[in-house]
Amino acid sequence: MVKICCIGAGYVGGPTMAVIALKCPSIEVAVVDISVPRITAWNSDQLPIYEPGLDEVVKQCRGKNLFFSTDVERHVLEADIIFVSVNTPTKTRGLGAGKAADLTYWECAARMIADVSKSNKIVVEKSTVPVKTAEAIEKILTHNSKGIKFQILSNPEFLAEGTAIKDLFNPDRVLIGGRETPDGQKAIKALKDVYAHWVPEERIICSNLWSAELSKLAANAFLAQRISSVNAMSALCEATGADVSEVSHAIGTDTRIGSKFLNSSVGFGGSCFQKDILNLVYICECNGLTEVASYWKQVIKVNDYQKSRFVNRVVSSMFNTVSGKKIAVLGFAFKKDTGDTRETPAIDVCKGLLGDKARLSIYDPQVTEEQIQRDLSMNKFDWDHPVHLQPMSPASAKEVSVVWDAYDATKDAHGLCILTEWDEFKTLDFERIFANMQKPAFVFDGRNVVDAEKLREIGFIVYSIGKPLDSWLKDMPAVA
């Protein structure tokens, strides 16, 4: 029986291994992590992450050929194939601070693998890593190998949170990069045989190591660039009276462009986009490609601009001050159908409003109060370290309350900001909300989920990103 071990029981490792176990009943899969609370959660009815369809997959396999354990060394020792899916945070100090990936956790994993292994292993990069990481890992393993052979493969994940299980069941492609040597090709085939249990052969792409590593960064950079492009257009639409949804639809019907990732919003979030672009920028700079680095940096600049523009709209619309005013925030996750708040635009928007002394009442159906308070108190990039290494949250900010109901959040509020496109926000009783808000009552729709005209008929003053401006807002500056 082939044995697979995955180091790291997070958003990538957990779901990916669960689906491999489901689709490959003849393979034993162990997911290991040093975090006892995380592994305890994976072994309980309350999984540590929310992902549609994940519960069912885990329940079908857990205890049969899928195991979650803190006994990292035993499972690494027994495994034939080891996936490494650990945090690769952005460095906050030293060489490359603010851009380069911190490979501390990866290096620790590699040294531990070398230390405990007694048989040949295939080691698979599953975390998003900088180009040439495999080379560094290979050196660590080789120099500590005690005669054992290690083959390194790059198998980047292309999952979208909220649809991860669907993406794993029916991937656009599976990418496997390896050495162009007989042993390297043999390792590629071994991993390809795992995926071939359910993925059609034509969708399994094999490449060299460096192409696979760079493809992941490039894919995320291209997707983020589309979001920043349409968000840049949204600012122009507001200035000219155009409607960004109509512009997006018009350009999306061009088959060369396509319609995906053309929804204007308050900005992109998630664990990968910003981190991977910063990484790409750093690699370009290290290779003397200054103009290329500047090009990709601009994608993040536009994203930051979109968030600050949204905050400025809120403040300027409400008589240029939100000091002491209750603002309801609906949605805190970076997108719907996930509880993930990593790099969510809601953090910067909330911090911007708190900076102007607003009182916030936040509701999100999947994000806990503890997580929200932690996110609002952490420094940039701290989120990407294991929880036990993150700074402890200070006392809850008294200007922030977290509630479990949209109507509670909006009661007595002066304004309402929609920051995540949860489906339930489309069907709220806005007449009831209007009746319970201070007047004038403002709605700032950062996801274009509400029918602005219907809300105006109720009596709201409405701002929707990239849409023709409410007459109230026309003379208000969009940028401070």
Coordinates of C-alpha atoms in Angstrom, one line a residue:
M1 CA 0.0 0.0 0.0
V2 CA 1.3 3.4 -1.0
K3 CA 1.6 5.8 2.0
I4 CA 1.2 9.5 1.7
C5 CA 2.0 12.0 4.5
C6 CA 1.2 15.7 4.3
I7 CA 3.0 18.1 6.7
G8 CA 0.6 21.0 7.4
A9 CA -3.1 20.6 8.2
G10 CA -4.3 24.0 6.8
Y11 CA -6.5 25.3 4.0
V12 CA -4.4 23.4 1.4
G13 CA -3.2 20.2 3.1
G14 CA -6.5 19.2 4.8
P15 CA -8.9 19.4 1.8
T16 CA -6.3 18.1 -0.8
M17 CA -5.4 15.0 1.3
A18 CA -9.1 14.3 2.1
V19 CA -9.9 14.2 -1.6
I20 CA -6.9 12.1 -2.4
A21 CA -8.0 9.6 0.3
L22 CA -11.6 9.6 -1.1
K23 CA -10.5 9.0 -4.7
C24 CA -7.7 6.6 -3.9
P25 CA -9.0 4.0 -1.4
S26 CA -5.9 1.9 -1.8
I27 CA -3.6 4.7 -0.6
E28 CA -3.2 5.5 3.1
V29 CA -3.1 9.3 3.7
A30 CA -1.9 10.9 6.9
V31 CA -2.2 14.7 7.6
V32 CA 0.2 15.8 10.3
D33 CA 0.7 19.0 12.2
I34 CA 2.4 20.1 15.4
S35 CA -0.7 22.1 16.4
V36 CA -2.7 19.9 18.8
P37 CA -5.9 22.0 18.7
R38 CA -5.9 21.9 14.9
I39 CA -5.5 18.1 14.7
T40 CA -8.1 17.7 17.4
A41 CA -10.5 19.8 15.3
W42 CA -9.8 17.7 12.2
N43 CA -10.7 14.6 14.3
S44 CA -13.9 16.2 15.5
D45 CA -17.3 17.1 14.0
Q46 CA -16.3 20.8 14.0
L47 CA -13.5 21.0 11.3
P48 CA -11.0 23.8 11.7
I49 CA -11.9 25.3 8.3
Y50 CA -15.2 26.0 6.6
E51 CA -15.4 24.8 3.0
P52 CA -18.6 23.6 1.3
G53 CA -18.5 19.8 0.8
L54 CA -15.4 19.2 3.0
D55 CA -17.3 17.7 6.0
E56 CA -18.8 14.9 3.9
V57 CA -15.5 14.0 2.3
V58 CA -13.6 13.9 5.6
K59 CA -16.4 11.8 7.3
Q60 CA -16.4 9.2 4.5
C61 CA -12.6 8.6 4.8
R62 CA -11.5 9.5 8.3
G63 CA -10.4 6.4 10.2
K64 CA -10.3 4.2 7.1
N65 CA -7.5 5.5 4.9
L66 CA -7.4 9.2 6.1
F67 CA -5.8 10.0 9.4
F68 CA -5.0 13.3 11.2
S69 CA -2.1 13.1 13.7
T70 CA 0.4 15.1 15.7
D71 CA 2.9 12.2 15.4
V72 CA 4.8 13.9 12.6
E73 CA 8.0 11.9 12.6
R74 CA 6.3 8.5 12.6
H75 CA 4.2 9.3 9.5
V76 CA 7.1 10.9 7.7
L77 CA 9.2 7.8 8.4
E78 CA 6.5 5.5 7.0
A79 CA 5.6 7.6 4.0
D80 CA 6.6 7.0 0.3
I81 CA 5.4 10.4 -0.8
I82 CA 5.6 13.5 1.5
F83 CA 3.6 16.6 0.7
V84 CA 4.9 19.8 2.4
S85 CA 2.1 22.3 2.9
V86 CA 3.5 24.7 5.6
N87 CA 3.3 28.5 5.9
T88 CA 5.5 30.5 3.7
P89 CA 4.9 34.0 5.1
T90 CA 6.3 37.3 3.7
K91 CA 9.5 38.3 5.6
T92 CA 8.9 41.2 8.0
R93 CA 12.6 41.9 8.7
G94 CA 16.1 41.4 7.2
L95 CA 16.9 40.8 3.5
G96 CA 13.8 41.1 1.3
A97 CA 11.6 42.3 4.2
G98 CA 8.1 43.1 3.0
K99 CA 8.5 41.1 -0.3
A100 CA 10.5 37.9 0.0
A101 CA 9.0 34.6 1.3
D102 CA 10.2 33.4 4.7
L103 CA 11.2 29.8 4.2
T104 CA 11.9 29.1 7.9
Y105 CA 9.0 26.5 8.2
W106 CA 9.9 24.9 4.9
E107 CA 13.6 24.5 5.9
C108 CA 12.6 23.0 9.3
A109 CA 10.4 20.5 7.6
A110 CA 13.1 19.5 5.1
R111 CA 15.7 19.0 7.9
M112 CA 13.2 16.9 9.9
I113 CA 12.4 14.7 6.8
A114 CA 16.2 14.2 6.2
D115 CA 16.6 13.4 9.9
V116 CA 13.9 10.7 10.3
S117 CA 13.9 9.1 6.9
K118 CA 15.2 5.5 6.5
S119 CA 14.0 4.9 3.0
N120 CA 13.9 6.8 -0.3
K121 CA 11.2 9.5 -0.5
I122 CA 9.5 11.7 -3.0
V123 CA 9.1 15.2 -1.4
V124 CA 6.4 17.4 -3.0
E125 CA 6.2 21.2 -2.7
K126 CA 2.5 22.0 -2.1
S127 CA 3.0 25.4 -0.4
T128 CA 3.4 28.3 -2.8
V129 CA 7.1 28.9 -2.8
P130 CA 9.5 31.2 -4.7
V131 CA 11.2 29.9 -7.8
K132 CA 14.3 27.8 -7.0
T133 CA 13.0 26.8 -3.6
A134 CA 13.2 23.1 -4.7
E135 CA 16.9 23.6 -5.4
A136 CA 17.5 24.8 -1.8
I137 CA 15.4 22.0 -0.3
E138 CA 17.2 19.5 -2.5
K139 CA 20.5 20.7 -1.1
I140 CA 19.4 20.4 2.5
L141 CA 18.0 16.9 1.9
T142 CA 21.1 15.7 -0.1
H143 CA 23.6 17.1 2.4
N144 CA 21.8 15.3 5.3
S145 CA 20.7 12.2 3.4
K146 CA 22.8 9.5 5.0
G147 CA 22.7 7.7 1.6
I148 CA 18.9 8.0 1.2
K149 CA 17.6 9.3 -2.1
F150 CA 15.1 12.1 -2.2
Q151 CA 13.3 13.4 -5.3
I152 CA 11.8 16.8 -5.1
L153 CA 8.6 17.6 -7.1
S154 CA 6.6 20.9 -7.4
N155 CA 2.9 20.3 -7.4
P156 CA 1.3 23.8 -6.8
E157 CA -2.3 24.0 -5.7
F158 CA -4.7 26.1 -7.8
L159 CA -7.7 25.9 -5.4
A160 CA -10.2 28.7 -5.0
E161 CA -11.6 28.9 -1.4
G162 CA -15.3 28.4 -1.3
T163 CA -15.1 26.0 -4.3
A164 CA -12.0 24.0 -3.2
I165 CA -13.7 20.6 -3.1
K166 CA -15.3 21.1 -6.5
D167 CA -11.9 22.3 -7.8
L168 CA -10.2 19.2 -6.4
F169 CA -12.8 16.8 -7.8
N170 CA -12.7 18.4 -11.3
P171 CA -9.5 20.5 -11.7
D172 CA -8.7 22.6 -14.8
R173 CA -5.2 21.1 -14.5
V174 CA -2.8 19.3 -12.2
L175 CA 0.8 20.6 -12.6
I176 CA 3.7 18.4 -11.6
G177 CA 7.3 19.7 -12.0
G178 CA 10.4 17.6 -11.5
R179 CA 14.0 17.0 -12.5
E180 CA 14.6 16.0 -16.1
T181 CA 16.6 12.9 -15.0
P182 CA 15.5 9.2 -15.0
D183 CA 14.8 9.3 -11.2
G184 CA 13.1 12.7 -11.6
Q185 CA 10.8 11.4 -14.3
K186 CA 10.1 8.2 -12.2
A187 CA 9.0 10.4 -9.3
I188 CA 6.8 12.5 -11.6
K189 CA 5.1 9.3 -12.8
A190 CA 4.5 8.1 -9.2
L191 CA 2.6 11.3 -8.4
K192 CA 0.9 11.3 -11.7
D193 CA -0.4 7.8 -11.0
V194 CA -2.0 9.1 -7.8
Y195 CA -4.0 11.9 -9.5
A196 CA -4.8 9.6 -12.5
H197 CA -7.3 7.8 -10.2
W198 CA -9.8 10.5 -11.1
V199 CA -8.1 13.3 -13.2
P200 CA -8.1 12.7 -17.0
E201 CA -4.5 12.3 -18.3
E202 CA -4.7 15.3 -20.6
R203 CA -5.3 17.5 -17.6
I204 CA -2.1 16.4 -15.8
I205 CA 0.7 18.7 -17.1
C206 CA 4.3 17.7 -16.5
S207 CA 7.1 20.3 -16.6
N208 CA 10.5 21.1 -15.2
L209 CA 10.7 22.2 -11.6
W210 CA 11.2 25.9 -12.2
S211 CA 8.3 26.1 -14.7
A212 CA 6.0 24.6 -12.2
E213 CA 7.1 26.9 -9.3
L214 CA 6.8 30.0 -11.5
S215 CA 3.4 28.9 -13.0
K216 CA 1.8 29.2 -9.6
L217 CA 3.1 32.7 -8.9
A218 CA 2.2 33.7 -12.5
A219 CA -1.3 32.4 -12.3
N220 CA -2.1 34.3 -9.1
A221 CA -0.5 37.5 -10.5
F222 CA -2.6 37.3 -13.6
L223 CA -5.8 36.8 -11.7
A224 CA -5.0 39.6 -9.3
Q225 CA -4.1 41.8 -12.2
R226 CA -7.6 41.3 -13.7
I227 CA -9.2 42.4 -10.4
S228 CA -7.0 45.5 -10.2
S229 CA -7.7 46.3 -13.8
V230 CA -11.5 46.2 -13.4
N231 CA -11.2 48.1 -10.1
A232 CA -9.2 50.8 -11.8
M233 CA -12.0 51.1 -14.4
S234 CA -14.5 51.3 -11.6
A235 CA -12.9 54.6 -10.4
L236 CA -13.1 56.0 -13.9
C237 CA -16.8 54.8 -14.2
E238 CA -17.7 56.7 -11.1
A239 CA -16.0 59.9 -12.5
T240 CA -17.7 59.7 -15.9
G241 CA -21.2 58.2 -15.1
A242 CA -20.5 54.8 -16.7
D243 CA -21.6 51.6 -15.1
V244 CA -18.7 49.1 -14.4
S245 CA -21.0 46.1 -14.6
E246 CA -22.0 47.1 -18.1
V247 CA -18.4 47.8 -19.1
S248 CA -17.3 44.4 -17.6
H249 CA -20.1 42.6 -19.5
A250 CA -19.1 44.3 -22.7
I251 CA -15.4 43.4 -22.5
G252 CA -16.1 40.0 -21.0
T253 CA -18.1 38.9 -24.1
D254 CA -14.8 39.2 -26.1
T255 CA -13.7 35.5 -26.1
R256 CA -10.0 36.6 -25.9
I257 CA -10.7 38.3 -22.6
G258 CA -13.5 36.1 -21.1
S259 CA -15.9 37.1 -18.3
K260 CA -14.3 35.6 -15.2
F261 CA -12.6 37.8 -12.5
L262 CA -14.2 41.0 -13.9
N263 CA -16.4 41.8 -10.9
S264 CA -15.5 45.2 -9.4
S265 CA -15.2 45.2 -5.6
V266 CA -13.6 46.9 -2.6
G267 CA -10.4 44.9 -3.4
F268 CA -9.0 41.4 -3.5
G269 CA -7.9 39.4 -0.5
G270 CA -7.0 35.9 0.5
S271 CA -3.7 34.3 1.5
C272 CA -2.1 34.2 -1.9
F273 CA -2.6 37.1 -4.3
Q274 CA -0.7 39.8 -2.5
K275 CA 1.9 37.5 -1.0
D276 CA 2.6 35.9 -4.4
I277 CA 2.9 39.2 -6.2
L278 CA 5.3 40.6 -3.6
N279 CA 7.3 37.4 -4.1
L280 CA 7.3 37.8 -7.8
V281 CA 8.4 41.5 -7.4
Y282 CA 11.3 40.4 -5.2
I283 CA 12.4 37.7 -7.7
C284 CA 12.3 40.2 -10.5
E285 CA 14.3 42.7 -8.5
C286 CA 16.9 40.1 -7.6
N287 CA 17.3 39.3 -11.3
G288 CA 17.7 43.0 -12.2
L289 CA 14.2 43.2 -13.9
T290 CA 13.3 46.5 -12.4
E291 CA 10.6 47.4 -14.9
V292 CA 8.9 44.0 -14.6
A293 CA 8.9 44.4 -10.8
S294 CA 7.3 47.9 -11.1
Y295 CA 4.6 46.5 -13.4
W296 CA 3.5 43.8 -10.9
K297 CA 3.9 46.2 -7.9
Q298 CA 1.2 48.4 -9.5
V299 CA -1.4 45.6 -9.1
I300 CA -1.0 45.8 -5.3
K301 CA -1.0 49.6 -5.4
V302 CA -4.3 49.7 -7.2
N303 CA -5.8 47.2 -4.7
D304 CA -4.7 49.4 -1.8
Y305 CA -6.0 52.5 -3.6
Q306 CA -9.4 50.8 -4.0
K307 CA -9.7 50.1 -0.3
S308 CA -8.7 53.6 0.8
R309 CA -11.0 55.1 -1.9
F310 CA -13.9 53.2 -0.3
V311 CA -13.1 54.5 3.2
N312 CA -12.8 58.0 1.8
R313 CA -16.3 57.6 0.2
V314 CA -17.8 56.6 3.5
V315 CA -16.3 59.4 5.5
S316 CA -16.8 62.2 2.9
S317 CA -20.5 61.1 2.3
M318 CA -21.3 61.3 6.0
F319 CA -20.5 65.0 6.5
N320 CA -16.7 64.3 6.4
T321 CA -16.7 62.6 9.8
V322 CA -17.7 59.2 11.2
S323 CA -16.4 60.0 14.7
G324 CA -18.6 58.4 17.3
K325 CA -21.0 57.1 14.6
K326 CA -22.1 53.5 14.5
I327 CA -21.2 51.9 11.2
A328 CA -22.5 48.4 10.4
V329 CA -20.1 46.1 8.6
L330 CA -21.7 43.2 6.8
G331 CA -19.1 40.5 5.9
F332 CA -15.6 40.1 7.1
A333 CA -14.3 37.1 5.2
F334 CA -12.3 37.9 2.0
K335 CA -15.1 36.3 -0.1
K336 CA -18.3 34.3 0.4
D337 CA -18.5 30.6 1.3
T338 CA -15.3 30.7 3.4
G339 CA -14.5 31.7 6.9
D340 CA -11.0 32.8 5.8
T341 CA -10.0 36.4 6.7
R342 CA -6.4 36.4 5.5
E343 CA -5.7 39.7 3.8
T344 CA -9.4 40.4 3.6
P345 CA -10.1 44.0 2.4
A346 CA -12.4 44.3 5.4
I347 CA -9.3 44.6 7.7
D348 CA -8.0 47.8 6.0
V349 CA -11.5 49.3 5.6
C350 CA -12.3 48.7 9.3
K351 CA -9.0 50.1 10.4
G352 CA -9.5 53.1 8.1
L353 CA -12.9 53.8 9.7
L354 CA -11.6 53.2 13.2
G355 CA -8.8 55.7 12.4
D356 CA -11.6 58.2 12.0
K357 CA -13.1 57.1 15.4
A358 CA -16.1 55.2 14.0
R359 CA -17.8 52.6 16.2
L360 CA -18.1 49.4 14.2
S361 CA -20.7 46.6 14.5
I362 CA -19.6 43.6 12.5
Y363 CA -21.5 40.6 11.3
D364 CA -20.2 37.7 9.2
P365 CA -21.9 34.3 9.2
Q366 CA -18.7 32.3 9.3
V367 CA -16.1 34.4 11.1
T368 CA -15.7 34.4 14.9
E369 CA -15.4 37.4 17.1
E370 CA -12.0 36.2 18.3
Q371 CA -10.8 36.0 14.7
I372 CA -12.1 39.5 13.9
Q373 CA -10.5 41.1 17.0
R374 CA -7.2 39.2 16.3
D375 CA -7.2 40.5 12.6
L376 CA -7.9 44.1 13.6
S377 CA -5.0 44.0 16.2
M378 CA -2.3 42.3 14.2
N379 CA 0.4 43.8 12.2
K380 CA 0.7 43.2 8.4
F381 CA 2.0 39.7 7.5
D382 CA 1.6 38.4 11.1
W383 CA -1.4 36.3 10.1
D384 CA 0.8 34.0 8.0
H385 CA 2.6 32.4 11.0
P386 CA 1.1 29.4 12.9
V387 CA -1.4 30.7 15.5
H388 CA 0.9 29.9 18.5
L389 CA 3.6 32.1 17.0
Q390 CA 1.2 35.0 16.3
P391 CA 1.2 38.0 18.8
M392 CA -1.5 37.6 21.4
S393 CA -4.5 39.8 20.7
P394 CA -4.7 42.7 23.1
A395 CA -8.0 43.4 24.9
S396 CA -10.9 43.7 22.4
A397 CA -11.2 47.1 20.9
K398 CA -14.1 48.8 22.6
E399 CA -15.1 50.6 19.3
V400 CA -15.7 47.1 17.7
S401 CA -18.6 44.9 18.5
V402 CA -19.2 41.6 16.7
V403 CA -22.8 40.4 16.5
W404 CA -24.5 37.4 15.0
D405 CA -27.3 39.0 13.1
A406 CA -27.4 41.6 10.3
Y407 CA -30.4 43.4 11.8
D408 CA -28.6 43.7 15.2
A409 CA -25.5 45.1 13.4
T410 CA -27.5 47.8 11.5
K411 CA -29.8 48.9 14.4
D412 CA -29.1 52.6 15.1
A413 CA -26.3 52.7 12.6
H414 CA -25.6 55.8 10.5
G415 CA -24.1 53.7 7.6
L416 CA -23.9 50.1 6.4
C417 CA -20.9 48.7 4.5
I418 CA -21.2 45.5 2.6
L419 CA -17.7 44.0 2.4
T420 CA -18.3 40.3 1.6
E421 CA -20.8 39.1 -1.1
W422 CA -22.6 36.5 1.1
D423 CA -25.9 35.5 -0.7
E424 CA -27.9 36.2 2.4
F425 CA -27.2 39.9 2.1
K426 CA -29.1 40.1 -1.2
T427 CA -32.3 39.0 0.6
L428 CA -32.2 41.1 3.7
D429 CA -35.4 43.1 4.7
F430 CA -34.0 46.5 3.9
E431 CA -37.2 48.3 4.8
R432 CA -36.8 46.9 8.3
I433 CA -33.1 47.9 8.3
F434 CA -34.0 51.4 7.1
A435 CA -36.6 51.9 9.8
N436 CA -34.1 51.0 12.5
M437 CA -31.1 53.2 11.2
Q438 CA -30.2 56.8 11.9
K439 CA -31.2 59.2 9.1
P440 CA -29.9 60.0 6.6
A441 CA -29.2 56.2 6.2
F442 CA -26.3 55.3 4.0
V443 CA -25.5 52.0 2.2
F444 CA -21.9 51.5 0.9
D445 CA -22.0 48.4 -1.3
G446 CA -18.4 47.2 -1.7
R447 CA -19.5 44.0 -3.6
N448 CA -22.4 45.3 -5.8
V449 CA -24.8 42.8 -4.3
V450 CA -27.8 45.0 -3.6
D451 CA -30.3 46.6 -6.0
A452 CA -29.3 50.2 -5.5
E453 CA -32.5 51.6 -7.1
K454 CA -34.8 49.6 -4.8
L455 CA -32.8 50.8 -1.8
R456 CA -33.1 54.5 -3.0
E457 CA -36.9 54.0 -3.2
I458 CA -36.9 52.9 0.4
G459 CA -35.0 56.1 1.3
F460 CA -31.3 55.0 1.5
I461 CA -28.4 57.0 0.1
V462 CA -26.5 54.3 -1.8
Y463 CA -22.9 54.1 -3.0
S464 CA -22.1 51.1 -5.3
I465 CA -18.6 50.7 -6.5
G466 CA -18.2 51.7 -10.2
K467 CA -21.8 52.7 -10.6
P468 CA -23.3 56.1 -11.5
L469 CA -23.2 58.2 -8.3
D470 CA -26.2 59.0 -6.1
S471 CA -26.8 62.8 -6.5
W472 CA -25.9 63.2 -2.8
L473 CA -22.4 61.8 -3.6
K474 CA -21.6 63.7 -6.8
D475 CA -19.8 66.6 -5.3
M476 CA -18.0 64.6 -2.7
P477 CA -14.3 63.9 -3.3
A478 CA -13.5 60.2 -3.9
V479 CA -9.9 60.6 -2.9
A480 CA -8.5 62.4 0.1

